């Protein structure tokens, strides 16, 4: 007799392919999921076999869940005891090797190991004291991990502080990128190592100030009425800048400007309201009543009465446009032009609809308006939209006013 899957392939090739694909998908998932394989092994392997195939932390994780099993409690407790002790021993030996190097990178690795120890002990500590059904008490000695973490945090900060002070000194001499590097390191120490001393805040604020560039944005117009409207809207909403940019639209006393940006509104215009219309007149007969007609036999029938009606259908496109053209020039502190760009902003209104005049009984009037009234946006509203568009483009360009 042929195997089952051979028969399925021969008799039902579609079903065979479907089953094969599902099996392949399951195998692929199992191969890529170490955790799931570990769970399956726990159910079919002895504690010692499980220990021989996995790293110490994986064994601690699973053994801590099986120490209360009535049948295997003692076996798992012994595996937990052994793996827990070996994992801590390996980590302590690695810590001693890294301490001998005594570098910032070494202490960061030590801190990561301490965090691993903390996580390992957090799995075990809530279970203590462990006593199995036959009275076995595993020896699970906890390390003073809080003291170890405090030490590694302190050493990381101390070693990185030398680097921070060096970059800040370069920042005081005008190297803004070095100041930004110092700022990034301080933020990292605060977030990852909990460095919240007053000194951290003081140095972070200094690094932020030293790393910033100051940009003076001068906005001008050649078109008194509409151009000023656009400029006023840009000024009202503001130009964003970023963490490392401070943008002023008027010169402030005592500020050294690293860049000057000049925005010149060359033109600003709004078109008239435009209606483009085409029309088509439709004539149609509609029933307006009926009349009685008696034949020679006296039988009465009713005949419809039709009337010819007429309507004119208008197809309308309403449109209105606003356009602003500007030029942006960016200069460094020495007056050297770094870039020059043309900026175009626009706002467009368009509406298509149909309306009719004449008799509404004409079927072609269905869906048509009864009037040609259009609510066009005001010139001010369209210029405001142009200003918003212009501000976005301005932000993109002014980002270039920064150290490279």
Coordinates of N, CA, C and O in Angstrom, one line a residue, residues 166-249:
X166 N 35.6 67.6 27.9 CA 36.4 67.9 26.7 C 35.6 68.4 25.5 O 36.1 69.4 24.9
X167 N 34.5 67.9 25.3 CA 33.6 68.4 24.2 C 33.0 69.7 24.5 O 32.9 70.6 23.6
X168 N 32.7 70.0 25.8 CA 32.2 71.3 26.2 C 33.3 72.4 26.0 O 33.0 73.5 25.6
X169 N 34.5 72.0 26.3 CA 35.6 73.0 26.1 C 35.7 73.4 24.7 O 35.9 74.5 24.3
X170 N 35.6 72.4 23.8 CA 35.7 72.6 22.4 C 34.5 73.5 22.0 O 34.6 74.4 21.1
X171 N 33.3 73.2 22.6 CA 32.2 74.0 22.3 C 32.3 75.5 22.7 O 31.9 76.4 22.0
X172 N 33.0 75.7 23.9 CA 33.3 77.1 24.3 C 34.2 77.8 23.4 O 34.2 79.0 23.3
X173 N 35.0 77.0 22.6 CA 35.9 77.6 21.6 C 35.3 77.8 20.3 O 35.9 78.2 19.3
X174 N 34.0 77.4 20.2 CA 33.2 77.6 18.9 C 32.9 76.4 18.1 O 32.2 76.5 17.1
X175 N 33.2 75.2 18.6 CA 32.9 73.9 17.9 C 31.5 73.5 18.4 O 31.3 72.8 19.4
X176 N 30.5 73.9 17.6 CA 29.1 73.6 17.9 C 28.8 72.1 17.9 O 28.0 71.6 18.6
X177 N 29.4 71.4 16.9 CA 29.2 69.9 16.8 C 29.7 69.2 18.0 O 29.1 68.2 18.5
X178 N 30.8 69.6 18.6 CA 31.3 69.0 19.8 C 30.4 69.3 21.0 O 30.1 68.4 21.8
X179 N 29.8 70.5 21.0 CA 28.8 70.8 22.1 C 27.6 69.9 22.0 O 27.1 69.4 23.0
X180 N 27.2 69.6 20.7 CA 26.0 68.8 20.5 C 26.3 67.3 20.9 O 25.4 66.6 21.4
X181 N 27.5 66.9 20.7 CA 28.0 65.6 21.0 C 27.9 65.4 22.6 O 27.5 64.4 23.1
X182 N 28.4 66.5 23.3 CA 28.3 66.5 24.7 C 26.9 66.4 25.2 O 26.6 65.7 26.1
X183 N 26.0 67.2 24.6 CA 24.6 67.2 24.9 C 24.0 65.8 24.7 O 23.2 65.3 25.6
X184 N 24.3 65.1 23.6 CA 23.8 63.8 23.4 C 24.2 62.8 24.4 O 23.5 61.9 24.9
X185 N 25.5 62.9 24.8 CA 26.0 62.0 25.8 C 25.4 62.2 27.2 O 25.0 61.2 27.9
X186 N 25.1 63.5 27.5 CA 24.4 63.7 28.8 C 23.0 63.2 28.8 O 22.6 62.6 29.8
X187 N 22.3 63.4 27.7 CA 20.9 62.9 27.6 C 21.0 61.3 27.8 O 20.1 60.7 28.4
X188 N 21.9 60.7 27.1 CA 22.0 59.2 27.2 C 22.3 58.8 28.7 O 21.7 57.8 29.2
X189 N 23.2 59.5 29.4 CA 23.5 59.1 30.8 C 22.3 59.3 31.7 O 22.1 58.6 32.6
X190 N 21.5 60.4 31.4 CA 20.3 60.6 32.2 C 19.3 59.6 32.0 O 18.6 59.1 32.9
X191 N 19.1 59.2 30.7 CA 18.0 58.2 30.4 C 18.4 56.8 30.8 O 17.6 56.1 31.3
X192 N 19.6 56.4 30.5 CA 20.0 55.0 30.7 C 20.6 54.7 32.0 O 20.4 53.6 32.6
X193 N 21.3 55.7 32.6 CA 22.0 55.5 33.9 C 21.4 56.3 35.1 O 22.0 56.3 36.1
X194 N 20.3 57.0 34.8 CA 19.7 57.8 35.9 C 20.6 58.9 36.5 O 20.5 59.1 37.7
X195 N 21.4 59.5 35.6 CA 22.2 60.6 36.1 C 21.4 61.9 36.3 O 21.2 62.6 35.3
X196 N 20.9 62.1 37.5 CA 20.0 63.3 37.7 C 20.5 64.3 38.7 O 19.8 65.0 39.3
X197 N 21.9 64.3 38.8 CA 22.5 65.3 39.7 C 22.3 66.7 39.1 O 22.1 66.9 37.9
X198 N 22.3 67.8 40.0 CA 22.3 69.1 39.4 C 23.3 69.4 38.4 O 23.1 70.2 37.5
X199 N 24.5 68.8 38.5 CA 25.6 69.0 37.5 C 25.1 68.6 36.1 O 25.5 69.2 35.1
X200 N 24.3 67.5 36.1 CA 23.9 67.0 34.8 C 23.0 68.1 34.1 O 23.2 68.3 32.9
X201 N 22.1 68.7 34.8 CA 21.2 69.7 34.3 C 22.1 70.9 33.9 O 21.8 71.5 32.8
X202 N 23.0 71.3 34.7 CA 23.8 72.5 34.4 C 24.6 72.3 33.1 O 24.7 73.1 32.2
X203 N 25.3 71.1 33.0 CA 26.1 70.8 31.8 C 25.2 70.6 30.5 O 25.6 71.1 29.4
X204 N 24.0 70.1 30.7 CA 23.1 69.9 29.6 C 22.7 71.2 29.0 O 22.6 71.4 27.8
X205 N 22.3 72.1 29.9 CA 21.9 73.5 29.5 C 23.0 74.2 28.8 O 22.8 74.9 27.8
X206 N 24.2 74.1 29.3 CA 25.4 74.7 28.7 C 25.6 74.1 27.3 O 25.9 74.9 26.3
X207 N 25.6 72.8 27.2 CA 25.8 72.2 25.9 C 24.8 72.6 24.9 O 25.1 72.8 23.7
X208 N 23.5 72.7 25.3 CA 22.5 73.1 24.4 C 22.7 74.5 23.9 O 22.6 74.8 22.7
X209 N 23.1 75.5 24.8 CA 23.4 76.8 24.4 C 24.6 76.9 23.4 O 24.5 77.7 22.5
X210 N 25.6 76.2 23.7 CA 26.8 76.2 22.9 C 26.6 75.6 21.5 O 27.3 75.9 20.6
X211 N 25.7 74.6 21.5 CA 25.5 73.9 20.2 C 24.5 74.6 19.3 O 24.4 74.2 18.1
X212 N 23.8 75.6 19.7 CA 22.8 76.2 18.9 C 23.4 77.2 17.9 O 24.4 77.8 18.1
X213 N 22.7 77.4 16.8 CA 23.0 78.4 15.8 C 21.8 79.4 15.8 O 20.7 79.1 16.1
X214 N 22.2 80.7 15.6 CA 21.2 81.7 15.6 C 21.0 82.3 14.2 O 22.0 82.6 13.6
X215 N 19.8 82.3 13.8 CA 19.5 82.8 12.4 C 18.6 84.0 12.5 O 17.6 84.0 13.2
X216 N 19.0 85.0 11.7 CA 18.2 86.2 11.6 C 17.4 86.2 10.3 O 18.0 86.1 9.2
X217 N 16.1 86.1 10.4 CA 15.3 86.0 9.2 C 14.7 87.4 8.9 O 13.9 87.9 9.6
X218 N 15.1 87.9 7.7 CA 14.6 89.2 7.3 C 13.6 89.0 6.1 O 14.0 88.4 5.1
X219 N 12.4 89.4 6.3 CA 11.3 89.2 5.3 C 11.0 90.6 4.7 O 10.6 91.5 5.4
X220 N 11.0 90.6 3.4 CA 10.7 91.9 2.7 C 9.7 91.6 1.6 O 9.5 90.5 1.2
X221 N 9.1 92.7 1.1 CA 8.2 92.6 0.0 C 8.3 93.7 -1.0 O 8.6 94.9 -0.6
X222 N 8.1 93.5 -2.3 CA 8.1 94.5 -3.3 C 6.6 94.9 -3.6 O 6.4 95.7 -4.4
X223 N 5.7 94.1 -3.0 CA 4.3 94.4 -3.3 C 3.6 94.8 -2.0 O 3.4 94.0 -1.1
X224 N 3.3 96.1 -1.9 CA 2.9 96.6 -0.6 C 1.7 95.9 0.1 O 1.8 95.5 1.2
X225 N 0.6 95.8 -0.7 CA -0.6 95.3 -0.1 C -0.6 93.8 0.1 O -0.6 93.3 1.3
X226 N -0.7 93.1 -1.0 CA -0.8 91.6 -0.9 C 0.5 91.0 -0.2 O 0.4 90.0 0.5
X227 N 1.6 91.5 -0.6 CA 2.9 90.9 -0.1 C 3.0 91.0 1.4 O 3.4 90.1 2.1
X228 N 2.6 92.2 1.9 CA 2.6 92.4 3.4 C 1.6 91.5 4.1 O 1.9 91.0 5.2
X229 N 0.5 91.2 3.4 CA -0.4 90.3 4.0 C 0.2 88.9 4.2 O 0.1 88.3 5.2
X230 N 0.9 88.4 3.2 CA 1.6 87.1 3.3 C 2.6 87.1 4.4 O 2.7 86.2 5.2
X231 N 3.5 88.2 4.4 CA 4.5 88.3 5.4 C 3.9 88.3 6.8 O 4.4 87.6 7.7
X232 N 2.8 89.0 7.0 CA 2.2 89.1 8.3 C 1.7 87.7 8.8 O 1.8 87.4 10.0
X233 N 1.2 87.0 7.8 CA 0.7 85.6 8.2 C 1.8 84.7 8.6 O 1.7 83.9 9.5
X234 N 3.0 84.8 7.9 CA 4.1 83.9 8.2 C 4.6 84.3 9.6 O 4.9 83.5 10.4
X235 N 4.7 85.6 9.8 CA 5.2 86.1 11.1 C 4.3 85.7 12.3 O 4.7 85.3 13.3
X236 N 3.0 85.7 12.0 CA 2.0 85.4 13.0 C 2.1 83.9 13.4 O 2.1 83.6 14.6
X237 N 2.2 83.0 12.4 CA 2.3 81.6 12.8 C 3.7 81.2 13.2 O 3.8 80.2 13.9
X238 N 4.7 82.0 12.8 CA 6.0 81.6 13.2 C 6.7 80.6 12.3 O 6.1 79.9 11.6
X239 N 8.0 80.6 12.4 CA 8.8 79.6 11.7 C 9.4 78.7 12.7 O 10.0 79.2 13.7
X240 N 9.3 77.4 12.5 CA 9.5 76.5 13.6 C 11.0 76.4 14.1 O 11.3 76.5 15.3
X241 N 11.9 76.3 13.1 CA 13.3 76.0 13.5 C 13.3 74.6 14.1 O 12.4 73.8 14.0
X242 N 14.4 74.3 14.9 CA 14.5 73.0 15.6 C 15.3 73.2 16.8 O 15.6 74.3 17.2
X243 N 15.7 72.0 17.5 CA 16.4 72.2 18.8 C 17.6 73.0 18.7 O 18.0 73.7 19.6
X244 N 18.3 72.8 17.6 CA 19.6 73.5 17.4 C 19.6 74.8 16.7 O 20.6 75.4 16.4
X245 N 18.4 75.3 16.3 CA 18.2 76.6 15.7 C 17.4 77.5 16.5 O 16.3 77.1 17.0
X246 N 17.8 78.7 16.6 CA 17.0 79.8 17.1 C 16.8 80.8 16.0 O 17.8 81.4 15.5
X247 N 15.6 81.1 15.7 CA 15.3 82.0 14.5 C 14.6 83.2 15.1 O 13.6 83.1 15.7
X248 N 15.2 84.3 14.7 CA 14.6 85.6 15.1 C 14.2 86.4 13.8 O 14.9 86.3 12.8
X249 N 13.0 87.0 13.9 CA 12.6 87.8 12.7 C 12.9 89.3 12.9 O 12.6 90.1 12.0

